[in-house]
PDB file of N, CA and C in Angstrom:
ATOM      1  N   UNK A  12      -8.326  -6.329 -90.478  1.00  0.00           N
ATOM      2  CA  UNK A  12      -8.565  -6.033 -89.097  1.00  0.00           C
ATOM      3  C   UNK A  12      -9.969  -5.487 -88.988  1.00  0.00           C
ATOM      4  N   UNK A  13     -10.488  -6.076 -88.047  1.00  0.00           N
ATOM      5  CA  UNK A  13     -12.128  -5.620 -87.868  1.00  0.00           C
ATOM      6  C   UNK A  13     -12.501  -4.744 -86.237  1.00  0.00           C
ATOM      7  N   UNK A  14     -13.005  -3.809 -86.218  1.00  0.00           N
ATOM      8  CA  UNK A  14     -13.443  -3.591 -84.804  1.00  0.00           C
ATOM      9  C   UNK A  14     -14.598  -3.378 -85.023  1.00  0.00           C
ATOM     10  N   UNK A  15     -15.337  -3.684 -83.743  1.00  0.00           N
ATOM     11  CA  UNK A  15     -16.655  -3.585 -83.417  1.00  0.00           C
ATOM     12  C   UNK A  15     -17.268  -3.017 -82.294  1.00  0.00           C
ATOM     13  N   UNK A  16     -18.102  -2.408 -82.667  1.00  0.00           N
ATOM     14  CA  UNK A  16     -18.983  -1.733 -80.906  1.00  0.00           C
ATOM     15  C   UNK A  16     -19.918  -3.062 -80.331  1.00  0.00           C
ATOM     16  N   UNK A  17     -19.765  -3.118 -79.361  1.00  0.00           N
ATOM     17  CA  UNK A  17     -20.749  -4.802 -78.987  1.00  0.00           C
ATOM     18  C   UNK A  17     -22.218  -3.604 -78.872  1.00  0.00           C
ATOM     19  N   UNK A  18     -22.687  -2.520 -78.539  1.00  0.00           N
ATOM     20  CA  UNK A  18     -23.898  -2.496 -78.517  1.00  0.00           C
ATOM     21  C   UNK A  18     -24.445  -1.886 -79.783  1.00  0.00           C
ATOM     22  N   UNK A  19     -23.612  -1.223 -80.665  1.00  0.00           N
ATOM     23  CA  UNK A  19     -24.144  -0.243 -82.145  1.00  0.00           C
ATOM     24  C   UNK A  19     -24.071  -0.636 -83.211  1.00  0.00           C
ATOM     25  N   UNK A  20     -22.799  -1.776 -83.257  1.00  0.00           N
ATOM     26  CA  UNK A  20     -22.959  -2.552 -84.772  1.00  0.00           C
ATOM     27  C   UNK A  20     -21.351  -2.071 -85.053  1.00  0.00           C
ATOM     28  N   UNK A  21     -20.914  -2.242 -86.200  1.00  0.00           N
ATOM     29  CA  UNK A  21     -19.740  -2.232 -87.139  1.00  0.00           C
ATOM     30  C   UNK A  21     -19.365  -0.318 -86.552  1.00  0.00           C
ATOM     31  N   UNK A  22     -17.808  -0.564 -86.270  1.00  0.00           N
ATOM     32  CA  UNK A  22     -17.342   0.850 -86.445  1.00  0.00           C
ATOM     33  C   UNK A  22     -16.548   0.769 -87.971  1.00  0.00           C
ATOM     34  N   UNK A  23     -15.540  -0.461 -88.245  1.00  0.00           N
ATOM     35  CA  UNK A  23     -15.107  -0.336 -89.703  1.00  0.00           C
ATOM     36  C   UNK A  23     -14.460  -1.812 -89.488  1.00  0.00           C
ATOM     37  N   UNK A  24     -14.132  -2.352 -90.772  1.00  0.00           N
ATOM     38  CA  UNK A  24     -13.665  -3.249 -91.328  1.00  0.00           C
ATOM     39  C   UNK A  24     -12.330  -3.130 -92.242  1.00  0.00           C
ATOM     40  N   UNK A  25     -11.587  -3.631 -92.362  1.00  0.00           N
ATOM     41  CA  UNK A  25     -10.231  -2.969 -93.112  1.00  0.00           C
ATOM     42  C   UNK A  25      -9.787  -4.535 -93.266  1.00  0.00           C
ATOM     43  N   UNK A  26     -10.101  -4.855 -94.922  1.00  0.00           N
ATOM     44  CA  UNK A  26      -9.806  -6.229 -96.000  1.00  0.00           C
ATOM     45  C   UNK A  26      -8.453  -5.653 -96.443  1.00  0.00           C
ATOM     46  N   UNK A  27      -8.009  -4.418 -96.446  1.00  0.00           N
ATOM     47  CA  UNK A  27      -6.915  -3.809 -97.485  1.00  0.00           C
ATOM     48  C   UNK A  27      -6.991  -4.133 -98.973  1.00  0.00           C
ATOM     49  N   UNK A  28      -8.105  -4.379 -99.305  1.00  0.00           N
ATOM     50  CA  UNK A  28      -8.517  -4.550-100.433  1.00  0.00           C
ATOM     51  C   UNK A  28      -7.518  -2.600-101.268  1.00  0.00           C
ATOM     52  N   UNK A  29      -7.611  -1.947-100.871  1.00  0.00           N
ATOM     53  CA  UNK A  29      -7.131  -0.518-100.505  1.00  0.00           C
ATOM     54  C   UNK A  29      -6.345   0.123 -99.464  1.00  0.00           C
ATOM     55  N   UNK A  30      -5.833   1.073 -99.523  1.00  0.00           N
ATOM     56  CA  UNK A  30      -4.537   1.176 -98.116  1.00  0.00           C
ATOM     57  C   UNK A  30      -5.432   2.616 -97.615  1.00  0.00           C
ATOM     58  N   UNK A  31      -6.249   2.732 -97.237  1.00  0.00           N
ATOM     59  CA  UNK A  31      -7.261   3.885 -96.134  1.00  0.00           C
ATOM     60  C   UNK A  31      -5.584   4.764 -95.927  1.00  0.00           C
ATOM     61  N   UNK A  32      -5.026   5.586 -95.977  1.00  0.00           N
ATOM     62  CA  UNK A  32      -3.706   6.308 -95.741  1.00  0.00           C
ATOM     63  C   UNK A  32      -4.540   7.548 -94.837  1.00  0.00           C
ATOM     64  N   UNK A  33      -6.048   7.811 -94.328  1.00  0.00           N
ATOM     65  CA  UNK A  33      -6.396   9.021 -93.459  1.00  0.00           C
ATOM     66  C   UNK A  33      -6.096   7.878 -92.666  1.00  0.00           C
ATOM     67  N   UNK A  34      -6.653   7.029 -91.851  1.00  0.00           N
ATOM     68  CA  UNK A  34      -6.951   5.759 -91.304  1.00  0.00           C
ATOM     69  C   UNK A  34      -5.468   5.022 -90.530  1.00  0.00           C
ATOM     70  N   UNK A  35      -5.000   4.636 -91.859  1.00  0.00           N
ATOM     71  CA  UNK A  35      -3.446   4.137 -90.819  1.00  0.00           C
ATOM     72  C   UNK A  35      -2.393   5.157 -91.039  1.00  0.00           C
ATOM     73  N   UNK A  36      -1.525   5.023 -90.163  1.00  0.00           N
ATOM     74  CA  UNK A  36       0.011   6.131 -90.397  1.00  0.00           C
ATOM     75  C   UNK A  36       0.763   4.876 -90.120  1.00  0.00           C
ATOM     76  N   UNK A  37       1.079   5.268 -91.946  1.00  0.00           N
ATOM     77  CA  UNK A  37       2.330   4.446 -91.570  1.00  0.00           C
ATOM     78  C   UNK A  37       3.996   4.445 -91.223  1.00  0.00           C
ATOM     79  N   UNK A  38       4.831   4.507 -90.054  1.00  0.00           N
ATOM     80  CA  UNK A  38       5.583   4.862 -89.874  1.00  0.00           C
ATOM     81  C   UNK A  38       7.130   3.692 -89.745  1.00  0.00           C
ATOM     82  N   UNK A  39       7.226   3.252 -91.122  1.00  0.00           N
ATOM     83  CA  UNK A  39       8.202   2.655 -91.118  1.00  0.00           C
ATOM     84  C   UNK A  39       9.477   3.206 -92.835  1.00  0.00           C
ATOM     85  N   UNK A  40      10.300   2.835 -93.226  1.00  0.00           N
ATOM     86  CA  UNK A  40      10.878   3.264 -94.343  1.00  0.00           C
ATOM     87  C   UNK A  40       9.911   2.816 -95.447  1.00  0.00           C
ATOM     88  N   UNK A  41       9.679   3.665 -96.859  1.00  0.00           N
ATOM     89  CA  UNK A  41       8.978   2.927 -98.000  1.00  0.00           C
ATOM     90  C   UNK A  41       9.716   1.772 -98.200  1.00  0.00           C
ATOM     91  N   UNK A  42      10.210   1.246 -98.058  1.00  0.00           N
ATOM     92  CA  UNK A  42      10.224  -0.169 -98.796  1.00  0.00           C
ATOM     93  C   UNK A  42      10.035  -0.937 -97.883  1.00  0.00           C
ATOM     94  N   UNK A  43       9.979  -0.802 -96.643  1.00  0.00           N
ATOM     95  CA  UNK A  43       9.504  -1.868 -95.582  1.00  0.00           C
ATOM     96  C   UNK A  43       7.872  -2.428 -96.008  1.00  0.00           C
ATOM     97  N   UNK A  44       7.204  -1.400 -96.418  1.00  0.00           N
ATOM     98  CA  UNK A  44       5.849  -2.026 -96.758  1.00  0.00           C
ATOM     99  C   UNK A  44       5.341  -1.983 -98.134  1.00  0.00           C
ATOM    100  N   UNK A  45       4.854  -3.081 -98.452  1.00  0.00           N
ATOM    101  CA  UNK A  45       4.173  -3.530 -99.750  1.00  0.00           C
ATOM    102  C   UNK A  45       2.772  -3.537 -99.256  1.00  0.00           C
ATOM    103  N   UNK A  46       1.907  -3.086-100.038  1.00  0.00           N
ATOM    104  CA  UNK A  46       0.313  -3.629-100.494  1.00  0.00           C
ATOM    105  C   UNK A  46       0.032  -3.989-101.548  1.00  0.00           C
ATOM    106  N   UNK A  47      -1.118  -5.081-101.850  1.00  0.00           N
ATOM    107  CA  UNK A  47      -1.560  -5.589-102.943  1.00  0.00           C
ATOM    108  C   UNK A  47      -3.085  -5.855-102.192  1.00  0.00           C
ATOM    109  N   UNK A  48      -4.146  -5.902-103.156  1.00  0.00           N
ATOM    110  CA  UNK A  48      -5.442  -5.837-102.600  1.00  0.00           C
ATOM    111  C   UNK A  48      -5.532  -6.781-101.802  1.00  0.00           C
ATOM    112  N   UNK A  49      -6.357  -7.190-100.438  1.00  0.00           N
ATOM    113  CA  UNK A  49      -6.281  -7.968 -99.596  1.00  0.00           C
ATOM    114  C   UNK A  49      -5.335  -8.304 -98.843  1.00  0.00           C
ATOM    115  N   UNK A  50      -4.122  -7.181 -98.430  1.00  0.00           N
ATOM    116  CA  UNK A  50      -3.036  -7.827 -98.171  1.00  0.00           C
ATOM    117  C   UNK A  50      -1.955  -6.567 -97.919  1.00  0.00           C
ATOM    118  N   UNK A  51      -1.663  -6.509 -96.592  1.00  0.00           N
ATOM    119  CA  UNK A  51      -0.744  -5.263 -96.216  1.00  0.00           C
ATOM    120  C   UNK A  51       0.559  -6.086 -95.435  1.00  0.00           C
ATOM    121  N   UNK A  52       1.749  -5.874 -96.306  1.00  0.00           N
ATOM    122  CA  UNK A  52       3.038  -6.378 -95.381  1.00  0.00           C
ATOM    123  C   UNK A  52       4.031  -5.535 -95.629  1.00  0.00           C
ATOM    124  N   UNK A  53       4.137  -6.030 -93.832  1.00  0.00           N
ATOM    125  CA  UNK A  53       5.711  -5.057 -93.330  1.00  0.00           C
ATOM    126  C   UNK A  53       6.731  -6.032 -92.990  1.00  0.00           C
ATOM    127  N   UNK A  54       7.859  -5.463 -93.849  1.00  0.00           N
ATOM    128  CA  UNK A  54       8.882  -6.688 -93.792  1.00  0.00           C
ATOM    129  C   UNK A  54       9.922  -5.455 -92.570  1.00  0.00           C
ATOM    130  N   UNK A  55      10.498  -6.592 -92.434  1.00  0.00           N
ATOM    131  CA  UNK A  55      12.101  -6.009 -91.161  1.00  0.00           C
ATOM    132  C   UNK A  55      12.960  -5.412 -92.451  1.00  0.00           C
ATOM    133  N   UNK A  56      13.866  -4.529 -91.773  1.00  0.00           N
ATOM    134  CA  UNK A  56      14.779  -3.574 -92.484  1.00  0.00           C
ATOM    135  C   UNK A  56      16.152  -3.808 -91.164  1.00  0.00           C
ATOM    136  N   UNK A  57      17.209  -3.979 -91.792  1.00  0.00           N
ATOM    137  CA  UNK A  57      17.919  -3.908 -91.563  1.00  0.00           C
ATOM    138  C   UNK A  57      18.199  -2.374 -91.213  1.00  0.00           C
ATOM    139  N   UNK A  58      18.072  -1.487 -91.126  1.00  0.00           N
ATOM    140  CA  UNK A  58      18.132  -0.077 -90.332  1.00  0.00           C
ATOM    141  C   UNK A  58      18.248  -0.154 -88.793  1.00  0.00           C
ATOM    142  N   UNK A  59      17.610  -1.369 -88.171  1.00  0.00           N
ATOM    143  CA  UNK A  59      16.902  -1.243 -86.580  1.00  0.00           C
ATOM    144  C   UNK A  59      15.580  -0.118 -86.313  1.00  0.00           C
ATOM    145  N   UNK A  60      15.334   0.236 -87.479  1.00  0.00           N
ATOM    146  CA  UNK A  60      13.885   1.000 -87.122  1.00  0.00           C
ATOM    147  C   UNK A  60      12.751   0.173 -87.058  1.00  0.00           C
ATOM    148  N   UNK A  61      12.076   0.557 -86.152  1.00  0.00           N
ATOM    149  CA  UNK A  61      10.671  -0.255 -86.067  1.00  0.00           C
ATOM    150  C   UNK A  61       9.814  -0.607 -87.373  1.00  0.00           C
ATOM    151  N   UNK A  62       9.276  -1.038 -88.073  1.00  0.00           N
ATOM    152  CA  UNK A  62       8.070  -1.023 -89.077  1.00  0.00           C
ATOM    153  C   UNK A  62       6.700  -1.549 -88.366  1.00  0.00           C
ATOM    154  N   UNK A  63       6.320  -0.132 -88.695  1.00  0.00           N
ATOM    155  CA  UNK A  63       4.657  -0.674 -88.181  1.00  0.00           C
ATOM    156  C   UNK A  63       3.446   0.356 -88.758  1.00  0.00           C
ATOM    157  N   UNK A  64       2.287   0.174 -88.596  1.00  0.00           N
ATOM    158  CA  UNK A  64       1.640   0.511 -89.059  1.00  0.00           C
ATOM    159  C   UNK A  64       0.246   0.626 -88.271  1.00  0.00           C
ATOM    160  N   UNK A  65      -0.430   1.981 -87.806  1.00  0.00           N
ATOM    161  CA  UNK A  65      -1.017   2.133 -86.674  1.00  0.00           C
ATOM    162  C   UNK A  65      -2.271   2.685 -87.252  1.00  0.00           C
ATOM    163  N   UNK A  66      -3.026   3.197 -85.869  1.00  0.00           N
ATOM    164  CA  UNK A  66      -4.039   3.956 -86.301  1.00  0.00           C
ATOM    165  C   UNK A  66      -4.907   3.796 -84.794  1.00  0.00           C
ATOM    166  N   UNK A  67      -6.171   5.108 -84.625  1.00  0.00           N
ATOM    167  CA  UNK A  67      -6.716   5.389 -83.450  1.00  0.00           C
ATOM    168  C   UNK A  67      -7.771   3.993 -83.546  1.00  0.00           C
ATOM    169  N   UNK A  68      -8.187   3.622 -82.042  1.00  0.00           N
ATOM    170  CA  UNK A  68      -8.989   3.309 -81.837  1.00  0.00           C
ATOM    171  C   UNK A  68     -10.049   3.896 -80.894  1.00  0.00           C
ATOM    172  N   UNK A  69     -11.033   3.766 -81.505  1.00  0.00           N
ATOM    173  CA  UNK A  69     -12.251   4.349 -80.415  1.00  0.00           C
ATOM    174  C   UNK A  69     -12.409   4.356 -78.796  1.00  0.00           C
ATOM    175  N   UNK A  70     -12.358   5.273 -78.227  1.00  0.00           N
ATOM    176  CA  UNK A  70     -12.052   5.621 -76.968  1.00  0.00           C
ATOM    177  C   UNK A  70     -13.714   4.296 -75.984  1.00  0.00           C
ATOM    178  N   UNK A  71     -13.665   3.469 -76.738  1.00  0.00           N
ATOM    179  CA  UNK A  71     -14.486   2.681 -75.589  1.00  0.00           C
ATOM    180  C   UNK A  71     -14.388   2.078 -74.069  1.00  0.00           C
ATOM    181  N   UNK A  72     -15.651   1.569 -73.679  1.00  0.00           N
ATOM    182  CA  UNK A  72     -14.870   1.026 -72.456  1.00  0.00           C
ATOM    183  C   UNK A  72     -14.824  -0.575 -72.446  1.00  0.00           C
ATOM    184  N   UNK A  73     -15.347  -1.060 -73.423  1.00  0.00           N
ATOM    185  CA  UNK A  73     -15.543  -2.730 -74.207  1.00  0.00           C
ATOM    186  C   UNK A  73     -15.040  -2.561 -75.727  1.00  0.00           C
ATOM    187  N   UNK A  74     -13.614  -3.245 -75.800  1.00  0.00           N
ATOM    188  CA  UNK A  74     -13.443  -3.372 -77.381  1.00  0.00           C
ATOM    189  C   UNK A  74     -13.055  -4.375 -77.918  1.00  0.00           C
ATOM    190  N   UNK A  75     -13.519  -4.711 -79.241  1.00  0.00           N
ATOM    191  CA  UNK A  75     -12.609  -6.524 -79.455  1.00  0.00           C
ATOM    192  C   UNK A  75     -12.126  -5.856 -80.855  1.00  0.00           C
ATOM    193  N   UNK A  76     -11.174  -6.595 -81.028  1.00  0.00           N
ATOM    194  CA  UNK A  76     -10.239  -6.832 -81.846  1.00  0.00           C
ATOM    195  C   UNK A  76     -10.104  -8.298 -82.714  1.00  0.00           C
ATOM    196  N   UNK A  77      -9.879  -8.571 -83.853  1.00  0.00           N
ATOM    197  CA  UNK A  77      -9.944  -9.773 -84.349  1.00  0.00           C
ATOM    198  C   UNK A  77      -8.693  -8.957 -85.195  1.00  0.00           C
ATOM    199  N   UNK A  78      -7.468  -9.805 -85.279  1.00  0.00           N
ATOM    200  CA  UNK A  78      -6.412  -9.212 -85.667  1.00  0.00           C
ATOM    201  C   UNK A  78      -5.853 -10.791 -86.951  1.00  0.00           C
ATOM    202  N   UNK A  79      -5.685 -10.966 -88.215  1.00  0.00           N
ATOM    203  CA  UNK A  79      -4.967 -12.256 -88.753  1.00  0.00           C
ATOM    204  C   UNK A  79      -3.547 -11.619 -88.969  1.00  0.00           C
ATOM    205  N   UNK A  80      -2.366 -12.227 -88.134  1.00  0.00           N
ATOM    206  CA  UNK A  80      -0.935 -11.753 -88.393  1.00  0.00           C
ATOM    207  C   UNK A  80      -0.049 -12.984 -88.419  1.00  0.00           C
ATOM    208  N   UNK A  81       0.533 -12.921 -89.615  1.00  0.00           N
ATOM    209  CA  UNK A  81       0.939 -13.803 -90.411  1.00  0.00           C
ATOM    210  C   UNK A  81       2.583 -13.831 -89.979  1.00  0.00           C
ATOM    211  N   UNK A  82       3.400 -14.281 -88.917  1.00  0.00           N
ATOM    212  CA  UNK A  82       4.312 -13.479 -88.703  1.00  0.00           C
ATOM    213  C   UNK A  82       5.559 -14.753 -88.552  1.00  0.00           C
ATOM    214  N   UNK A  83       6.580 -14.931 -89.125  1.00  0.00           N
ATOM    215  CA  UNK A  83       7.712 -16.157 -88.564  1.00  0.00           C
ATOM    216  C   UNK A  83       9.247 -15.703 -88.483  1.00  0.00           C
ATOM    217  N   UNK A  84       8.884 -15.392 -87.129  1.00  0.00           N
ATOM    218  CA  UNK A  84      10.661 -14.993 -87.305  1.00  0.00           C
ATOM    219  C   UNK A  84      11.436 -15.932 -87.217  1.00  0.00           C
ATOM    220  N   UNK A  85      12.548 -15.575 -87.900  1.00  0.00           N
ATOM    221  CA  UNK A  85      14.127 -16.072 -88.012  1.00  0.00           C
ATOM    222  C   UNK A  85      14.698 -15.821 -87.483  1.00  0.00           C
ATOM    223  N   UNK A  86      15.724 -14.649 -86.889  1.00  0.00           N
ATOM    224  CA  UNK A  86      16.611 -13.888 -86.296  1.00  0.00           C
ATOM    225  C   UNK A  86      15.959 -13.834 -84.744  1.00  0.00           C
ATOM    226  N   UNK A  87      16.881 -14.398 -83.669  1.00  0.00           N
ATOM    227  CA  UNK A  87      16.728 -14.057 -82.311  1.00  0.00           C
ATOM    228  C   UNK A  87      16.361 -12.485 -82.189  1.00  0.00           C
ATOM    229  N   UNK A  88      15.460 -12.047 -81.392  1.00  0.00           N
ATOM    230  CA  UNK A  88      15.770 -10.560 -81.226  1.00  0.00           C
ATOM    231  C   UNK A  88      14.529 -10.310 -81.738  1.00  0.00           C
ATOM    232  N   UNK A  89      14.225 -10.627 -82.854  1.00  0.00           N
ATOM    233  CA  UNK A  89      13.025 -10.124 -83.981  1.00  0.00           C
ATOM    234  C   UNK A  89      11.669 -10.484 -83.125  1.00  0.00           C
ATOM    235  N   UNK A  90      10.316  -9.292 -83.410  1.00  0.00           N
ATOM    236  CA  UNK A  90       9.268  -9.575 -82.708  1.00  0.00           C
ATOM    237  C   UNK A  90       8.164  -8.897 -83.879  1.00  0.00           C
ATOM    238  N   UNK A  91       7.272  -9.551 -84.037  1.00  0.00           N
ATOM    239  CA  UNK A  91       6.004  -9.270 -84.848  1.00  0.00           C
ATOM    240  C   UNK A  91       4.680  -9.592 -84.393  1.00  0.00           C
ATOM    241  N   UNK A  92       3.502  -8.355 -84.621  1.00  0.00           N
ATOM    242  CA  UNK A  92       2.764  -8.889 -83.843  1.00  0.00           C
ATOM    243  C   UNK A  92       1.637  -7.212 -84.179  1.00  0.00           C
ATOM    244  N   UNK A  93       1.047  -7.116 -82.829  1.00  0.00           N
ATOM    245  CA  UNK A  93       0.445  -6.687 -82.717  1.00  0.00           C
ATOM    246  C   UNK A  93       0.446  -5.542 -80.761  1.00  0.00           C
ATOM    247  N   UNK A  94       0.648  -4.312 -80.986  1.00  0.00           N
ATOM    248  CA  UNK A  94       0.708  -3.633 -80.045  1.00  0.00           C
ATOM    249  C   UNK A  94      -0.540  -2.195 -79.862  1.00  0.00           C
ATOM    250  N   UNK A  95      -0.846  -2.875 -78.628  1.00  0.00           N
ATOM    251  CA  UNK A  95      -2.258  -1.829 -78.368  1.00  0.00           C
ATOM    252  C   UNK A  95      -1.921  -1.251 -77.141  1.00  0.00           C
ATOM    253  N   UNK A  96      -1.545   0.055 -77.239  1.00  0.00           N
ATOM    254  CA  UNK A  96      -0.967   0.699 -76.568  1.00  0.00           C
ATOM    255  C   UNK A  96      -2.472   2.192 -75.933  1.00  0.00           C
ATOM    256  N   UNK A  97      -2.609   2.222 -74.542  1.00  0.00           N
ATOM    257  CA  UNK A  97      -3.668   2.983 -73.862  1.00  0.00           C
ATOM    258  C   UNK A  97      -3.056   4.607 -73.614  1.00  0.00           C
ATOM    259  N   UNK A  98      -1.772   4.354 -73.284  1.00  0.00           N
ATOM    260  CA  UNK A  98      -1.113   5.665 -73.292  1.00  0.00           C
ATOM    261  C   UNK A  98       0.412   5.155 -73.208  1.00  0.00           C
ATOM    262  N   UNK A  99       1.470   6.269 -72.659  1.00  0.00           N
ATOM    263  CA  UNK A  99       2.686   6.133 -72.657  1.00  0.00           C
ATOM    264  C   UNK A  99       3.246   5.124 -71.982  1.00  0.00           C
ATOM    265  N   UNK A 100       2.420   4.697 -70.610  1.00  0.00           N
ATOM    266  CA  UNK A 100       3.005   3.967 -69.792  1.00  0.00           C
ATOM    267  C   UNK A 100       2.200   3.156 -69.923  1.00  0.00           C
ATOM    268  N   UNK A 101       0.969   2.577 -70.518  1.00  0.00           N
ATOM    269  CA  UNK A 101       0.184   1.248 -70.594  1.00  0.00           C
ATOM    270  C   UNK A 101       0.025   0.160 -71.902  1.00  0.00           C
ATOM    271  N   UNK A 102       0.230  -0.747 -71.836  1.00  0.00           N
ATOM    272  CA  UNK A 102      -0.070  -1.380 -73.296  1.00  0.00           C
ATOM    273  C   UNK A 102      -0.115  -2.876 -73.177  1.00  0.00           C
ATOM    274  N   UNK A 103      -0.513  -3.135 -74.107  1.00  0.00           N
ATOM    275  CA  UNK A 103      -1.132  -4.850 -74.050  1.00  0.00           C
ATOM    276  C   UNK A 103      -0.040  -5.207 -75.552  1.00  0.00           C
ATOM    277  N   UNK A 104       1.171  -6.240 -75.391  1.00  0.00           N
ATOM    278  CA  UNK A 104       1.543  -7.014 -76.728  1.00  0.00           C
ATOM    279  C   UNK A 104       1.102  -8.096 -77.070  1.00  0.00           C
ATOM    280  N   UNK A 105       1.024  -8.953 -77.994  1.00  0.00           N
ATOM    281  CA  UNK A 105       0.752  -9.911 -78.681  1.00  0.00           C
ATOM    282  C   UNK A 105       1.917  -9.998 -79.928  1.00  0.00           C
ATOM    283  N   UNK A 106       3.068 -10.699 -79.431  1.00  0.00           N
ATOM    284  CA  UNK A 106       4.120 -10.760 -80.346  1.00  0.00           C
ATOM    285  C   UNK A 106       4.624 -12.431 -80.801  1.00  0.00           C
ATOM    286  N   UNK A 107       5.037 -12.472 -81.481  1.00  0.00           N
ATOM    287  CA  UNK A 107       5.766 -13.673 -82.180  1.00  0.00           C
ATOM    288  C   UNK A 107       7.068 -13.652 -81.566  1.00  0.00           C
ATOM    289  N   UNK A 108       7.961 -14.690 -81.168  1.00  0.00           N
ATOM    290  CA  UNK A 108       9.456 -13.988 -81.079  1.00  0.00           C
ATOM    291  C   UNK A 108       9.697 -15.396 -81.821  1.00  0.00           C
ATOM    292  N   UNK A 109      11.324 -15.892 -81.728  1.00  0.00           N
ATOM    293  CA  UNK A 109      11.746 -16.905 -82.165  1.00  0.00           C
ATOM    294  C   UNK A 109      12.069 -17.772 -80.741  1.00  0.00           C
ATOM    295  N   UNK A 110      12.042 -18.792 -80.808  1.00  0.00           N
ATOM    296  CA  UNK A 110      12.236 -19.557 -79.719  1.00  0.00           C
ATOM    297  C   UNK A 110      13.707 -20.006 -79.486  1.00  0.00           C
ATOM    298  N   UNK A 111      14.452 -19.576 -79.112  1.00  0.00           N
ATOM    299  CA  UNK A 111      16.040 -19.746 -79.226  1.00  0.00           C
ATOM    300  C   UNK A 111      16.367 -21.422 -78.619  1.00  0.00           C
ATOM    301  N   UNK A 112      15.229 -21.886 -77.795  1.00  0.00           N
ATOM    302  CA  UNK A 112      15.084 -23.149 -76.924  1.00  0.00           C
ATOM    303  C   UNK A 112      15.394 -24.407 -78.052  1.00  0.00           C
ATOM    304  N   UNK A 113      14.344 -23.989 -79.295  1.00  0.00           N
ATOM    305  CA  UNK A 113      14.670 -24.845 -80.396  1.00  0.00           C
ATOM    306  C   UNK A 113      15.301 -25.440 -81.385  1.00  0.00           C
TER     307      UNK A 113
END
């Protein structure tokens, strides 16, 4: 995951070459997530707890995001993705679901 300031240059880059743990909080059960260099996954748990894995973004008023999420659900119900949330009551998703149509 990369963010960027469009007028100052690079705020950070995150390959997961390493798991930054000041950086993300991760709030799902340990075994929901594996890392290996280049490569952070959160699998579903049968619990019904969420797995995800967050962290602040810079209070701008222009921000981009370039997000690669690798995501295929199986199970109706199931959603993976990406959630950018402004406060309690605002947020933008970008989710996967399964297409039950198919």
């Amino acid at each position: 995951m990369s963010i960027f300031r469009t007028q100052y240059g690079l705020i950070f880059q995150d390959d997961f070459e390493t798991l930054d743990t000041e950086r993300w909080l991760l709030r799902s059960p340990s075994n929901a997530i594996s890392h290996v260099p280049g490569q952070l996954t959160l699998n579903h748990t049968d619990t019904g707890r969420a797995v995800s894995a967050m962290f602040e973004i810079p209070a701008e008023e222009t921000l981009v995001m370039q997000v690669y999420a690798d995501y295929h659900p199986v199970v109706e119900g199931d959603a993976g993705g990406i959630v950018v949330w402004k406060n309690a009551m605002e947020k933008v998703e970008f989710l996967e679901t399964l297409d039950s149509a198919t």
